[in-house]
Amino acid sequence: CLRRTRLGEARKGLQELQPADVVDPSKPENQKKYADTLQQPKEPLDPELLKRVPGVKTFAPSDKYIDKVFSNPPRQRAAGVDGVTMETWSLVYHHGGKEGCRGLVKSIWYATVCDECKKILCPIRACAFYKDDTRERIRCLGIGDSIRRLACRCGTLEMQKSSNKLYTSMHPT
């Protein structure tokens, strides 16, 4: 579909589109397949891993990159469990909520979000699709909360140059 669209054959590309074959979550056999795809931790994390390390500064995106992301959020993306879209967060940001949104993004990055807020931000909306025509294997998608995805976008945008340099330059062996 995308190949045809890039070649200027958008109509033919649209004709090739097929709706996704969504898994019916009410059937017990599908619930088992879905549960089998989840990777659950075998044991809780060691508390030592969660302690702050002296001399290491926690990263959070700067206001410049938060402004950039909230000024032009991705359009028509799926909403999270709460039903709030990225466009809605952009409206909140531009109509009096700038400092609140900046603080929320930074608290997500600093991992200082209170437990009550985590109950709102952490759940994901799960969707499952069949991978094959025989309807045996499924592929699960987890759609996170829109503010959490925007916060991640702010940080990755700011780290983009250093990440590109890290992943595209030669390293000593």
mmCIF file of C-alpha atoms in Angstrom:
data_model
loop_
_atom_site.group_PDB
_atom_site.id
_atom_site.type_symbol
_atom_site.label_atom_id
_atom_site.label_comp_id
_atom_site.label_asym_id
_atom_site.label_seq_id
_atom_site.Cartn_x
_atom_site.Cartn_y
_atom_site.Cartn_z
ATOM 1 C CA CYS A 1 0.000 0.000 0.000
ATOM 2 C CA LEU A 2 2.689 2.507 1.006
ATOM 3 C CA ARG A 3 4.876 1.515 -1.932
ATOM 4 C CA ARG A 4 2.068 2.245 -4.391
ATOM 5 C CA THR A 5 1.268 5.541 -2.682
ATOM 6 C CA ARG A 6 4.898 6.638 -2.957
ATOM 7 C CA LEU A 7 4.821 5.743 -6.644
ATOM 8 C CA GLY A 8 1.833 8.054 -7.117
ATOM 9 C CA GLU A 9 -0.748 5.277 -7.253
ATOM 10 C CA ALA A 10 -2.698 6.172 -4.123
ATOM 11 C CA ARG A 11 -5.980 4.721 -5.381
ATOM 12 C CA LYS A 12 -4.410 1.310 -6.080
ATOM 13 C CA GLY A 13 -2.670 1.474 -2.718
ATOM 14 C CA LEU A 14 -5.962 2.086 -0.913
ATOM 15 C CA GLN A 15 -7.530 -0.858 -2.740
ATOM 16 C CA GLU A 16 -4.821 -3.125 -1.293
ATOM 17 C CA LEU A 17 -5.636 -2.126 2.271
ATOM 18 C CA GLN A 18 -7.384 -4.811 4.272
ATOM 19 C CA PRO A 19 -8.932 -4.367 7.700
ATOM 20 C CA ALA A 20 -7.002 -5.994 10.518
ATOM 21 C CA ASP A 21 -8.315 -9.308 11.777
ATOM 22 C CA VAL A 22 -8.959 -8.467 15.429
ATOM 23 C CA VAL A 23 -8.916 -11.216 18.041
ATOM 24 C CA ASP A 24 -12.162 -11.709 19.969
ATOM 25 C CA PRO A 25 -11.133 -11.227 23.631
ATOM 26 C CA SER A 26 -14.256 -12.914 25.020
ATOM 27 C CA LYS A 27 -13.211 -16.406 23.874
ATOM 28 C CA PRO A 28 -11.224 -18.399 26.485
ATOM 29 C CA GLU A 29 -8.807 -19.852 23.891
ATOM 30 C CA ASN A 30 -7.929 -16.311 22.754
ATOM 31 C CA GLN A 31 -7.453 -15.189 26.349
ATOM 32 C CA LYS A 32 -4.937 -18.017 26.836
ATOM 33 C CA LYS A 33 -3.076 -17.098 23.620
ATOM 34 C CA TYR A 34 -2.939 -13.490 24.764
ATOM 35 C CA ALA A 35 -1.675 -14.429 28.229
ATOM 36 C CA ASP A 36 1.038 -16.603 26.643
ATOM 37 C CA THR A 37 2.407 -13.603 24.719
ATOM 38 C CA LEU A 38 2.876 -11.495 27.855
ATOM 39 C CA GLN A 39 6.313 -11.382 29.401
ATOM 40 C CA GLN A 40 5.838 -11.212 33.130
ATOM 41 C CA PRO A 41 8.820 -10.720 35.433
ATOM 42 C CA LYS A 42 9.791 -13.906 37.221
ATOM 43 C CA GLU A 43 10.661 -12.104 40.448
ATOM 44 C CA PRO A 44 10.510 -8.519 41.722
ATOM 45 C CA LEU A 45 13.380 -6.140 40.990
ATOM 46 C CA ASP A 46 16.149 -5.955 43.521
ATOM 47 C CA PRO A 47 15.601 -2.742 45.567
ATOM 48 C CA GLU A 48 19.302 -1.925 45.104
ATOM 49 C CA LEU A 49 18.651 -1.385 41.397
ATOM 50 C CA LEU A 50 16.107 1.336 42.169
ATOM 51 C CA LYS A 51 18.322 3.413 44.473
ATOM 52 C CA ARG A 52 19.730 6.732 43.305
ATOM 53 C CA VAL A 53 23.404 6.628 42.349
ATOM 54 C CA PRO A 54 25.523 9.451 43.836
ATOM 55 C CA GLY A 55 26.944 11.748 41.159
ATOM 56 C CA VAL A 56 24.523 10.597 38.457
ATOM 57 C CA LYS A 57 22.062 13.234 37.312
ATOM 58 C CA THR A 58 18.626 12.114 36.208
ATOM 59 C CA PHE A 59 17.720 13.257 32.700
ATOM 60 C CA ALA A 60 14.611 15.263 31.904
ATOM 61 C CA PRO A 61 13.850 17.070 28.649
ATOM 62 C CA SER A 62 14.309 20.830 28.550
ATOM 63 C CA ASP A 63 11.405 23.245 28.136
ATOM 64 C CA LYS A 64 12.515 23.927 24.543
ATOM 65 C CA TYR A 65 11.849 20.318 23.492
ATOM 66 C CA ILE A 66 8.671 20.034 25.541
ATOM 67 C CA ASP A 67 7.383 23.166 23.761
ATOM 68 C CA LYS A 68 8.351 21.674 20.403
ATOM 69 C CA VAL A 69 6.516 18.397 20.999
ATOM 70 C CA PHE A 70 3.386 19.959 22.499
ATOM 71 C CA SER A 71 3.228 22.539 19.684
ATOM 72 C CA ASN A 72 3.046 19.833 17.048
ATOM 73 C CA PRO A 73 1.938 16.529 18.594
ATOM 74 C CA PRO A 74 1.391 13.440 16.448
ATOM 75 C CA ARG A 75 -2.090 13.629 14.963
ATOM 76 C CA GLN A 76 -4.802 10.982 14.942
ATOM 77 C CA ARG A 77 -3.036 8.546 17.243
ATOM 78 C CA ALA A 78 -4.906 6.101 19.431
ATOM 79 C CA ALA A 79 -5.932 7.349 22.845
ATOM 80 C CA GLY A 80 -4.829 5.500 25.962
ATOM 81 C CA VAL A 81 -7.066 3.941 28.588
ATOM 82 C CA ASP A 82 -8.234 7.382 29.728
ATOM 83 C CA GLY A 83 -9.470 8.301 26.232
ATOM 84 C CA VAL A 84 -7.386 11.495 26.052
ATOM 85 C CA THR A 85 -5.632 12.102 22.736
ATOM 86 C CA MET A 86 -2.350 13.882 22.080
ATOM 87 C CA GLU A 87 -4.230 16.723 20.411
ATOM 88 C CA THR A 88 -6.162 17.262 23.657
ATOM 89 C CA TRP A 89 -2.913 17.545 25.628
ATOM 90 C CA SER A 90 -1.694 20.105 23.106
ATOM 91 C CA LEU A 91 -4.846 22.172 23.676
ATOM 92 C CA VAL A 92 -4.388 21.973 27.456
ATOM 93 C CA TYR A 93 -0.764 23.052 27.032
ATOM 94 C CA HIS A 94 -1.612 26.081 24.884
ATOM 95 C CA HIS A 95 -4.616 27.235 26.895
ATOM 96 C CA GLY A 96 -3.211 27.737 30.387
ATOM 97 C CA GLY A 97 -1.662 24.392 31.242
ATOM 98 C CA LYS A 98 1.897 24.961 29.982
ATOM 99 C CA GLU A 99 3.640 24.838 33.378
ATOM 100 C CA GLY A 100 1.512 21.911 34.551
ATOM 101 C CA CYS A 101 2.318 19.875 31.424
ATOM 102 C CA ARG A 102 6.018 20.704 31.701
ATOM 103 C CA GLY A 103 6.021 19.629 35.343
ATOM 104 C CA LEU A 104 4.199 16.383 34.554
ATOM 105 C CA VAL A 105 6.604 15.515 31.720
ATOM 106 C CA LYS A 106 9.615 16.173 33.930
ATOM 107 C CA SER A 107 8.164 14.205 36.844
ATOM 108 C CA ILE A 108 7.629 11.242 34.509
ATOM 109 C CA TRP A 109 11.288 11.437 33.470
ATOM 110 C CA TYR A 110 12.518 11.941 37.049
ATOM 111 C CA ALA A 111 10.310 9.022 38.185
ATOM 112 C CA THR A 112 8.784 11.189 40.907
ATOM 113 C CA VAL A 113 5.140 10.674 39.928
ATOM 114 C CA CYS A 114 3.053 9.849 43.006
ATOM 115 C CA ASP A 115 1.464 6.412 43.332
ATOM 116 C CA GLU A 116 -2.052 7.729 42.695
ATOM 117 C CA CYS A 117 -0.921 9.310 39.409
ATOM 118 C CA LYS A 118 0.821 6.068 38.414
ATOM 119 C CA LYS A 119 -2.547 4.323 38.599
ATOM 120 C CA ILE A 120 -3.742 6.730 35.899
ATOM 121 C CA LEU A 121 -0.593 6.896 33.748
ATOM 122 C CA CYS A 122 0.666 3.311 33.759
ATOM 123 C CA PRO A 123 -2.189 1.142 32.450
ATOM 124 C CA ILE A 124 -2.154 0.353 28.755
ATOM 125 C CA ARG A 125 -4.954 -0.480 26.365
ATOM 126 C CA ALA A 126 -4.307 -3.858 24.790
ATOM 127 C CA CYS A 127 -5.320 -4.883 21.280
ATOM 128 C CA ALA A 128 -4.617 -8.248 19.722
ATOM 129 C CA PHE A 129 -4.513 -9.114 16.013
ATOM 130 C CA TYR A 130 -4.027 -12.396 14.208
ATOM 131 C CA LYS A 131 -0.573 -12.760 12.633
ATOM 132 C CA ASP A 132 -1.475 -15.427 10.118
ATOM 133 C CA ASP A 133 -4.338 -16.638 7.928
ATOM 134 C CA THR A 134 -4.802 -19.779 10.017
ATOM 135 C CA ARG A 135 -5.698 -17.603 13.019
ATOM 136 C CA GLU A 136 -3.268 -19.487 15.261
ATOM 137 C CA ARG A 137 -0.694 -16.854 16.266
ATOM 138 C CA ILE A 138 -1.566 -13.437 17.636
ATOM 139 C CA ARG A 139 0.267 -10.137 17.865
ATOM 140 C CA CYS A 140 -0.466 -7.906 20.827
ATOM 141 C CA LEU A 141 -0.222 -4.151 20.871
ATOM 142 C CA GLY A 142 -0.161 -2.124 24.046
ATOM 143 C CA ILE A 143 -1.274 1.494 23.710
ATOM 144 C CA GLY A 144 0.101 3.611 26.518
ATOM 145 C CA ASP A 145 -1.412 6.772 27.929
ATOM 146 C CA SER A 146 -1.024 9.745 25.560
ATOM 147 C CA ILE A 147 0.767 12.012 28.075
ATOM 148 C CA ARG A 148 3.281 9.253 28.793
ATOM 149 C CA ARG A 149 3.942 8.830 25.060
ATOM 150 C CA LEU A 150 4.323 12.601 24.653
ATOM 151 C CA ALA A 151 6.785 12.675 27.565
ATOM 152 C CA CYS A 152 8.853 9.941 25.919
ATOM 153 C CA ARG A 153 8.753 11.838 22.640
ATOM 154 C CA CYS A 154 10.111 14.987 24.356
ATOM 155 C CA GLY A 155 13.113 13.123 25.723
ATOM 156 C CA THR A 156 13.879 11.143 22.595
ATOM 157 C CA LEU A 157 13.705 14.304 20.499
ATOM 158 C CA GLU A 158 16.243 15.996 22.760
ATOM 159 C CA MET A 159 18.542 12.945 22.763
ATOM 160 C CA GLN A 160 18.200 12.343 19.020
ATOM 161 C CA LYS A 161 21.587 13.771 17.960
ATOM 162 C CA SER A 162 23.584 11.985 20.637
ATOM 163 C CA SER A 163 21.694 8.730 19.991
ATOM 164 C CA ASN A 164 22.316 8.967 16.251
ATOM 165 C CA LYS A 165 26.011 9.521 16.901
ATOM 166 C CA LEU A 166 26.160 6.567 19.301
ATOM 167 C CA TYR A 167 24.383 4.152 16.963
ATOM 168 C CA THR A 168 25.916 5.229 13.641
ATOM 169 C CA SER A 169 29.593 5.764 14.488
ATOM 170 C CA MET A 170 32.308 3.159 14.668
ATOM 171 C CA HIS A 171 33.303 2.053 18.155
ATOM 172 C CA PRO A 172 36.625 0.551 19.198
ATOM 173 C CA THR A 173 36.621 -3.225 19.465
#
